[in-house]
Coordinates of C-alpha atoms and ligand atoms in Angstrom, one line a residue:
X30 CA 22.5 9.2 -2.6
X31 CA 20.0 8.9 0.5
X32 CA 21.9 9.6 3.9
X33 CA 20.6 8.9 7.1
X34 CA 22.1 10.9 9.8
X35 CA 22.1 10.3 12.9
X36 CA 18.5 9.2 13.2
X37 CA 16.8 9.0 16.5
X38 CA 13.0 7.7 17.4
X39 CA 11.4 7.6 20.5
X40 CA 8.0 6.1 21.6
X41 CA 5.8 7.3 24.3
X42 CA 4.3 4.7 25.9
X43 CA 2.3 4.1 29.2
X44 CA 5.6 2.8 31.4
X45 CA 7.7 5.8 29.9
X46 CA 9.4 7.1 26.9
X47 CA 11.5 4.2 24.9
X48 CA 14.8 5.1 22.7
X49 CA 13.6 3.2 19.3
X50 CA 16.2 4.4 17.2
X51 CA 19.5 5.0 18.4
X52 CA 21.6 7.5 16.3
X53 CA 20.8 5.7 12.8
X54 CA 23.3 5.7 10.3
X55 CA 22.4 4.5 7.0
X56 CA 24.0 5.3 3.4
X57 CA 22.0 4.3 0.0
X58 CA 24.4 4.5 -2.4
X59 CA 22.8 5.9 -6.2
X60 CA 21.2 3.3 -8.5
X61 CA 22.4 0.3 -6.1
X62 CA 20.7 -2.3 -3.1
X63 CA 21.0 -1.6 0.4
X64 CA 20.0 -4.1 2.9
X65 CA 18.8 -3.7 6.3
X66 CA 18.9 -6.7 8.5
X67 CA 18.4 -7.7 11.8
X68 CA 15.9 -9.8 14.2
X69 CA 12.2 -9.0 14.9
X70 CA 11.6 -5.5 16.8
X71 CA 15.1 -4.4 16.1
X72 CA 14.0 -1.0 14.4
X73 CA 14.0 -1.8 10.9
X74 CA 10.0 -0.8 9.9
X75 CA 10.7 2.5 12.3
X76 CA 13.7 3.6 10.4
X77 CA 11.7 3.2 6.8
X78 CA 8.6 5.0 8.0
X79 CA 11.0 7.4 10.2
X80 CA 13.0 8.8 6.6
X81 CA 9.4 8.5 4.8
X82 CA 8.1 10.5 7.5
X83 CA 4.9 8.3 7.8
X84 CA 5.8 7.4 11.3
X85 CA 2.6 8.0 13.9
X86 CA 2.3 9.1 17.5
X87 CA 3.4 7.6 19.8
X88 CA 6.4 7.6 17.5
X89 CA 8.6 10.5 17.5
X90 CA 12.0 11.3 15.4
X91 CA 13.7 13.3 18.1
X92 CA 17.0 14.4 16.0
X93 CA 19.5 13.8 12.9
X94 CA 18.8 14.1 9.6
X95 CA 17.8 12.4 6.7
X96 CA 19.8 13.6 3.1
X97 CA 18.4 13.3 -0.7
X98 CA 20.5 15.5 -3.0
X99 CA 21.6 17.4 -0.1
X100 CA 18.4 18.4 0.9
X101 CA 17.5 17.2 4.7
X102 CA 14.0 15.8 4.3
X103 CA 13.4 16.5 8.0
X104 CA 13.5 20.0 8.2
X105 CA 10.6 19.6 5.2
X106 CA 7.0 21.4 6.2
X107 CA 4.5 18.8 5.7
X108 CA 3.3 19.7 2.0
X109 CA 7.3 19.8 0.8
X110 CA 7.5 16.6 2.0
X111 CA 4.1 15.5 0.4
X112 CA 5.7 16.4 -3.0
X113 CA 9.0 14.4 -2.1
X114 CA 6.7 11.1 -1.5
X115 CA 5.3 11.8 -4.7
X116 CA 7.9 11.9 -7.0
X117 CA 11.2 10.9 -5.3
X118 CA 11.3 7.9 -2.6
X119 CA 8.3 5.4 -2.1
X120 CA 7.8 2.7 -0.2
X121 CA 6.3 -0.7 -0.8
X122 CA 5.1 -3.1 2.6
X123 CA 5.0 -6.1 3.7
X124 CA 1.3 -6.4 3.9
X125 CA 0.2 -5.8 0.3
X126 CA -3.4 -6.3 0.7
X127 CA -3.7 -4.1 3.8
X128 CA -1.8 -1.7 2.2
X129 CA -4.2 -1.3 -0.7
X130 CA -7.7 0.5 0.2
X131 CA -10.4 -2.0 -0.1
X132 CA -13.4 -0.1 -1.1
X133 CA -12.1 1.3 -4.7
X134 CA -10.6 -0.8 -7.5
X135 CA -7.3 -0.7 -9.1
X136 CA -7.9 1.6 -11.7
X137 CA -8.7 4.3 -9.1
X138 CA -6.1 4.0 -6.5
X139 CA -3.5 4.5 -9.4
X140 CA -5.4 7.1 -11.4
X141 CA -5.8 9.7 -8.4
X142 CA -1.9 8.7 -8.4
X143 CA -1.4 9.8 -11.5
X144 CA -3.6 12.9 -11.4
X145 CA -2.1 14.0 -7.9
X146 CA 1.4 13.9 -8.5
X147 CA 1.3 13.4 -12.4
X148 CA -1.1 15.9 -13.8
X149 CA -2.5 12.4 -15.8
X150 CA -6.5 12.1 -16.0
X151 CA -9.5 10.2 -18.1
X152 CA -7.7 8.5 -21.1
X153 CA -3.9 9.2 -20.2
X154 CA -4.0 8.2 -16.4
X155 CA -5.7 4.8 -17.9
X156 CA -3.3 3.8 -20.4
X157 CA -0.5 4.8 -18.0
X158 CA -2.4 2.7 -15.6
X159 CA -2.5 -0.5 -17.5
X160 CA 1.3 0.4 -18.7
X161 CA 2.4 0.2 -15.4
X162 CA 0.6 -2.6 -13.9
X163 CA 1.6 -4.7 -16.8
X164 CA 5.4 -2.7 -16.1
X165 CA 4.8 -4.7 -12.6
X166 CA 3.9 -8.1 -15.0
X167 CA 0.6 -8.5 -14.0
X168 CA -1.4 -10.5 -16.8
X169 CA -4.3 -8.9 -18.2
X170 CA -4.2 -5.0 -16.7
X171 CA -7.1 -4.1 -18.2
X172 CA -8.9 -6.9 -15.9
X173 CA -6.4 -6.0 -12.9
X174 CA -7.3 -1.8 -13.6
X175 CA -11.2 -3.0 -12.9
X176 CA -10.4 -5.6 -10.3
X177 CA -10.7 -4.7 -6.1
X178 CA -7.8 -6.0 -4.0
X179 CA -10.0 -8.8 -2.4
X180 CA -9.9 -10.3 -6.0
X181 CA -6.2 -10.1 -6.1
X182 CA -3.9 -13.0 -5.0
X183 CA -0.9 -11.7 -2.0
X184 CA 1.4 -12.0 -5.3
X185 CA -1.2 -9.6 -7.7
X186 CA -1.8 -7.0 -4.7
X187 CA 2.1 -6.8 -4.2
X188 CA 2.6 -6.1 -7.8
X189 CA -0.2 -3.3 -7.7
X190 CA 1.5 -1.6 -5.1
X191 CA 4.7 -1.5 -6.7
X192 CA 2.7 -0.3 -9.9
X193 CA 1.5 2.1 -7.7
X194 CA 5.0 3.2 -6.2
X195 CA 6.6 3.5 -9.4
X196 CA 3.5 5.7 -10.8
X197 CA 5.5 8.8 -9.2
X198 CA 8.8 7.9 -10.8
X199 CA 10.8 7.9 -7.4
X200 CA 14.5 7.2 -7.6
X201 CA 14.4 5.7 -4.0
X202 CA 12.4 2.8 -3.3
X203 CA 12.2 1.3 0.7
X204 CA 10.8 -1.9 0.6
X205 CA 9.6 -3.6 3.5
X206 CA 10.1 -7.2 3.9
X207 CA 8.4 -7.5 0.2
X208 CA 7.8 -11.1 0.0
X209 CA 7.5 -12.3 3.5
X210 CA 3.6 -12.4 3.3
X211 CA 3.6 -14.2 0.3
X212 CA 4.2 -17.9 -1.0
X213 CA 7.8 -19.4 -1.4
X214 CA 7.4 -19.5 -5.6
X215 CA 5.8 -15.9 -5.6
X216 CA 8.7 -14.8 -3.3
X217 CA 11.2 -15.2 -6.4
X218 CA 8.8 -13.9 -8.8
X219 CA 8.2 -10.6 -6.8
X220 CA 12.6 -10.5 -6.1
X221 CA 12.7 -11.0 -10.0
X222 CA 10.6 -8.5 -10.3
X223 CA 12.1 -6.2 -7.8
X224 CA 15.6 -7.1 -9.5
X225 CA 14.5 -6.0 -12.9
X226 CA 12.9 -2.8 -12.2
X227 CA 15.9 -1.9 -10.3
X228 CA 18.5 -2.4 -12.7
X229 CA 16.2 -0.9 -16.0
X230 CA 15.6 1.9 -13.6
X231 CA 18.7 2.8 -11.6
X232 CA 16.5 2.7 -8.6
X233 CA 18.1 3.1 -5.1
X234 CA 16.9 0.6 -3.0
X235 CA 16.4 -0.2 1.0
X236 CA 15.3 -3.1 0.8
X237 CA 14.7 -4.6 4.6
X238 CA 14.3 -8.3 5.3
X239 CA 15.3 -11.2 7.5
X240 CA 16.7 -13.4 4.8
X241 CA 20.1 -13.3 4.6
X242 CA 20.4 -15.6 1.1
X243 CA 18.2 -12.6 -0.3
X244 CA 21.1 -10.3 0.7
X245 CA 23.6 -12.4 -0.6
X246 CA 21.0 -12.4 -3.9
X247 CA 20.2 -8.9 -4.3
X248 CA 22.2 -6.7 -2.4
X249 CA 25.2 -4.5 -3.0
X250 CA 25.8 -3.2 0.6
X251 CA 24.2 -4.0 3.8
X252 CA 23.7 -2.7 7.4
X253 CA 23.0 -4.9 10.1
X254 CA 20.5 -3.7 13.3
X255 CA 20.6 -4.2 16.4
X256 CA 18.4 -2.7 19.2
X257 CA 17.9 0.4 17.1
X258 CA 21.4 0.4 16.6
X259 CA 23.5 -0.1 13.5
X260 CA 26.4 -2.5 14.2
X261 CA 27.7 -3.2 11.5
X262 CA 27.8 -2.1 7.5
X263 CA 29.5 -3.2 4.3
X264 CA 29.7 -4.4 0.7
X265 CA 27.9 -7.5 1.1
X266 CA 30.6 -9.8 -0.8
X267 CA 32.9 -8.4 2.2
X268 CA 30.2 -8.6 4.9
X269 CA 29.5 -12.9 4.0
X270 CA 33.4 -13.6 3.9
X271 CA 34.4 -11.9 7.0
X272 CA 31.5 -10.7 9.3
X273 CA 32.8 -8.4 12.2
X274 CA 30.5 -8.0 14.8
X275 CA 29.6 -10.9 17.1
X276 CA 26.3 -10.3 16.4
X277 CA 26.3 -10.5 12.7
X278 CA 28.6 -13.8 12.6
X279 CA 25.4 -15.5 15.3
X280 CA 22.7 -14.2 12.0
X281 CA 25.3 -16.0 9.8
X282 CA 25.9 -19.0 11.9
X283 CA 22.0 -19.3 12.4
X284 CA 20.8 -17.9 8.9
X285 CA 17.6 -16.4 9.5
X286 CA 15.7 -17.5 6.8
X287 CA 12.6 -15.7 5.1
X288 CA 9.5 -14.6 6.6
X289 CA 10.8 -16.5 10.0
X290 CA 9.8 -14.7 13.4
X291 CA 11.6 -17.6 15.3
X292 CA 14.7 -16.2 17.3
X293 CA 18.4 -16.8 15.3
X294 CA 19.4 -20.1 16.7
X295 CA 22.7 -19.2 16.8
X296 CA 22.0 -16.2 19.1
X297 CA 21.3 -17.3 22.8
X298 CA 19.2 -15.0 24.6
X299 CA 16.6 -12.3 23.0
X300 CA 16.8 -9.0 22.2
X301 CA 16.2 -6.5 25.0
X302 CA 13.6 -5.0 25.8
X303 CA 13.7 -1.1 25.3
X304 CA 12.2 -0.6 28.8
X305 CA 14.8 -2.5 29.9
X306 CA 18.0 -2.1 27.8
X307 CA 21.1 -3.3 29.0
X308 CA 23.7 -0.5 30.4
X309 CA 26.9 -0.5 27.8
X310 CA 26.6 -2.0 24.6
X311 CA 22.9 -3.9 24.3
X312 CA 24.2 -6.7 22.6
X313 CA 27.1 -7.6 25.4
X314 CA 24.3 -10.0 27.8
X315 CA 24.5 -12.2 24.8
X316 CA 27.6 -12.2 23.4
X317 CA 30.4 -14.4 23.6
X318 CA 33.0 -12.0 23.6
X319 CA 31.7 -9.7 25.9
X320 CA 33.7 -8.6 28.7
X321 CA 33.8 -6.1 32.0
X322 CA 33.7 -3.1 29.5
X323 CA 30.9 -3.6 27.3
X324 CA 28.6 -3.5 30.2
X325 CA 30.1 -0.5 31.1
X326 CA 30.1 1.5 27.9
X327 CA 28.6 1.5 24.3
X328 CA 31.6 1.1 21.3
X329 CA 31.5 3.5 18.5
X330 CA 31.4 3.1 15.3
X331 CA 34.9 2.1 14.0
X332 CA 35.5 2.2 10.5
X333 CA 37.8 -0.4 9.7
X334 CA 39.3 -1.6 6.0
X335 CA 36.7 -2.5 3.3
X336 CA 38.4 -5.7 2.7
X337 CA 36.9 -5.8 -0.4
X338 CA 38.5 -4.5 -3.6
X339 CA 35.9 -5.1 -6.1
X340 CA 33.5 -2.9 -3.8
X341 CA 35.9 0.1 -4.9
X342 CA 37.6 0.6 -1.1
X343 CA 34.1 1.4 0.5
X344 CA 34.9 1.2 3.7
X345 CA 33.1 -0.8 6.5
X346 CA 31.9 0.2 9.9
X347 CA 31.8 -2.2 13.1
X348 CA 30.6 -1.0 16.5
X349 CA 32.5 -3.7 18.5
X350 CA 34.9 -3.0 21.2
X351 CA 36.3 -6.6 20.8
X352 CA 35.4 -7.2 17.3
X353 CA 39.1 -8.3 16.3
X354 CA 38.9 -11.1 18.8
X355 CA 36.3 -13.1 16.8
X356 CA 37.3 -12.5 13.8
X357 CA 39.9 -15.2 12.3
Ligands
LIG22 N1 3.5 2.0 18.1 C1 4.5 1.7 18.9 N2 4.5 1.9 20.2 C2 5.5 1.7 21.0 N3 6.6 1.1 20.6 C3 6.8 0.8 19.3 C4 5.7 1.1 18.4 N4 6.1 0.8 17.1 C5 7.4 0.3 17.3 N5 7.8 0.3 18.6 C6 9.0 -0.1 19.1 O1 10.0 0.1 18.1 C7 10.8 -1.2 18.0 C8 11.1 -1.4 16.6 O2 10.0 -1.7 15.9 P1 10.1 -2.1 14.3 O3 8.6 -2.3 13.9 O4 10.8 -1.1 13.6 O5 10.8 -3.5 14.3 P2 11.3 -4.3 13.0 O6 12.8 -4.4 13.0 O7 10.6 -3.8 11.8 O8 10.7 -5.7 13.4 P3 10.0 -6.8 12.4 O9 11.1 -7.6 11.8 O10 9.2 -7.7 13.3 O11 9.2 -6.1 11.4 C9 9.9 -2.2 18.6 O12 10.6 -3.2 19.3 C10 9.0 -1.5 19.6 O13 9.6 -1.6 20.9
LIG23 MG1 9.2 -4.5 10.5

């Protein structure tokens, strides 16, 4: 299991210091599908690079802690956490061509892979090579080993990387709005593909997107962001019956749907800006059940019933001070 504790990011920027991520709580249950939802600069990407560590300056994780087999992958020095990224959690994004380094060919990219964090070279690192890529159902590896990303299709360049994620063996795989670059038919192909690895490996996967029907598709649990804040999470069976937070019933009423940047239309309003966020609870300027209190104070996370038996009791978690009033 992956736990995220607590997690907070800020950024520096030129008009001050910004709260990104808000005291993240994420859990990725062993061998199962976590999603992470939520609308356009919400904190999704940061939290992903934030537990892979790959987060830049002006980013900063300023507390909490991030759990993988009990060991806190914060308190890492850089070349532990090196080694973790090479054979534990990777992470595939949703620019698979930019993601891919445009001067070498396949072959290369996942050979120094497989010597780096394998101990594979010449013969061995090739035929593991081609093994995976064709693992990833690309036609003709030994063409793809030779090709350079600019010959790829979106579709072939996202299967490469996710060759080249699984050429350390992690058990955790964040995946970053996967198919949201890529066209509508190649979508299900890569969530097919996504899908199968996943169950034939037991991976446990984050996988973060705006499309709600590929929650309801591929997800066990899911945890839905707000303003670098997580409102709500649950078994998604329990989550599409009976959403709890305000927030999450305007995604359901407006269902976001893949790759779109367009604001929920059943959200009035925008998100806040994180120059600017609202005193209280950040959702409460748009919300139809705010009242006097949420713009005085935050809720806290309230862990209410899982509502779900087949999900084996896992409880849920709203962060709603009025949450019961919506709910019918
Ligand atoms: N380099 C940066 N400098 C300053 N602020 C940043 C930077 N990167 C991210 N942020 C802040 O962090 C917030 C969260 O960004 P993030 O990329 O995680 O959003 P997201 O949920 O992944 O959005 P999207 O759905 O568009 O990918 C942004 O709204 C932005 O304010
Ligand atoms: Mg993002």
């Amino acid at each position: 299991m992956l736990e995220v504790q607590d997690l907070t990011v800020t950024f520096h920027t030129g008009r001050g210091t910004v709260t990104a991520l808000h005291g993240v709580d994420l859990t990725l249950p062993t061998g199962r599908v976590t999603g992470l939802v939520g609308e356009s600069g919400c904190g999704k990407t940061v939290t992903a690079l934030a537990v892979m560590r790959l987060l830049r300056p002006p980013g900063e994780i300023r507390g909490g802690r991030v759990l993988l087999g009990g060991q806190n992958l914060l308190a890492l020095s850089e070349r532990e956490m090196d080694r973790v990224r090479g054979a534990r959690i990777a992470m595939i994004f949703q620019q698979p061509r930019a993601s891919l380094n445009p001067v070498f060919p396949v072959a290369a990219q996942l050979t120094h892979v497989l010597r780096l964090h394998r101990g594979l070279s010449g013969r061995a690192a090739w035929a593991e090579g081609e093994a995976l890529l064709a693992r990833a159902q690309l036609p003709r590896p030994e063409r793809v080993m030779r090709a350079y990303p600019h010959q790829l299709s979106g579709g072939m360049c996202q299967r490469v990387m996710i060759a080249l994620a699984l050429a350390c063996r992690p058990s955790v795989l964040l995946a970053d709005e996967p198919t949201t670059a890529l066209d509508v038919t190649v979508q299900l192909q890569i969530i097919e593909l996504l899908k199968s690895l996943q169950q034939e490996l037991g991976l446990t996967v984050l996988l973060i997107t705006h499309d709600l029907g590929l929650v309801a598709e591929m997800c066990d649990f899911v945890s839905v962001m707000y303003a670098g804040r997580i409102v709500e999470a649950a078994p998604v069976s329990a989550l599409f019956r009976r959403p709890l937070h305000p927030y999450t019933r305007g995604l359901m009423a407006s269902r976001m749907r893949a790759g779109s940047r367009a604001l929920p239309a059943g959200i009035p309003g925008r998100i806040p800006d994180l120059h600017q966020m609202p005193a209280g609870c950040p959702f409460h300027p748009r919300c139809p059940l705010a009242q006097g209190l949420c713009a005085e104070r935050d809720a806290s996370p309230e862990t209410v019933d899982g509502g779900d038996p087949a999900a084996s009791g896992a409880a849920r978690m709203v962060r709603c001070h009025f949450w019961g009033r919506g709910v019918a």
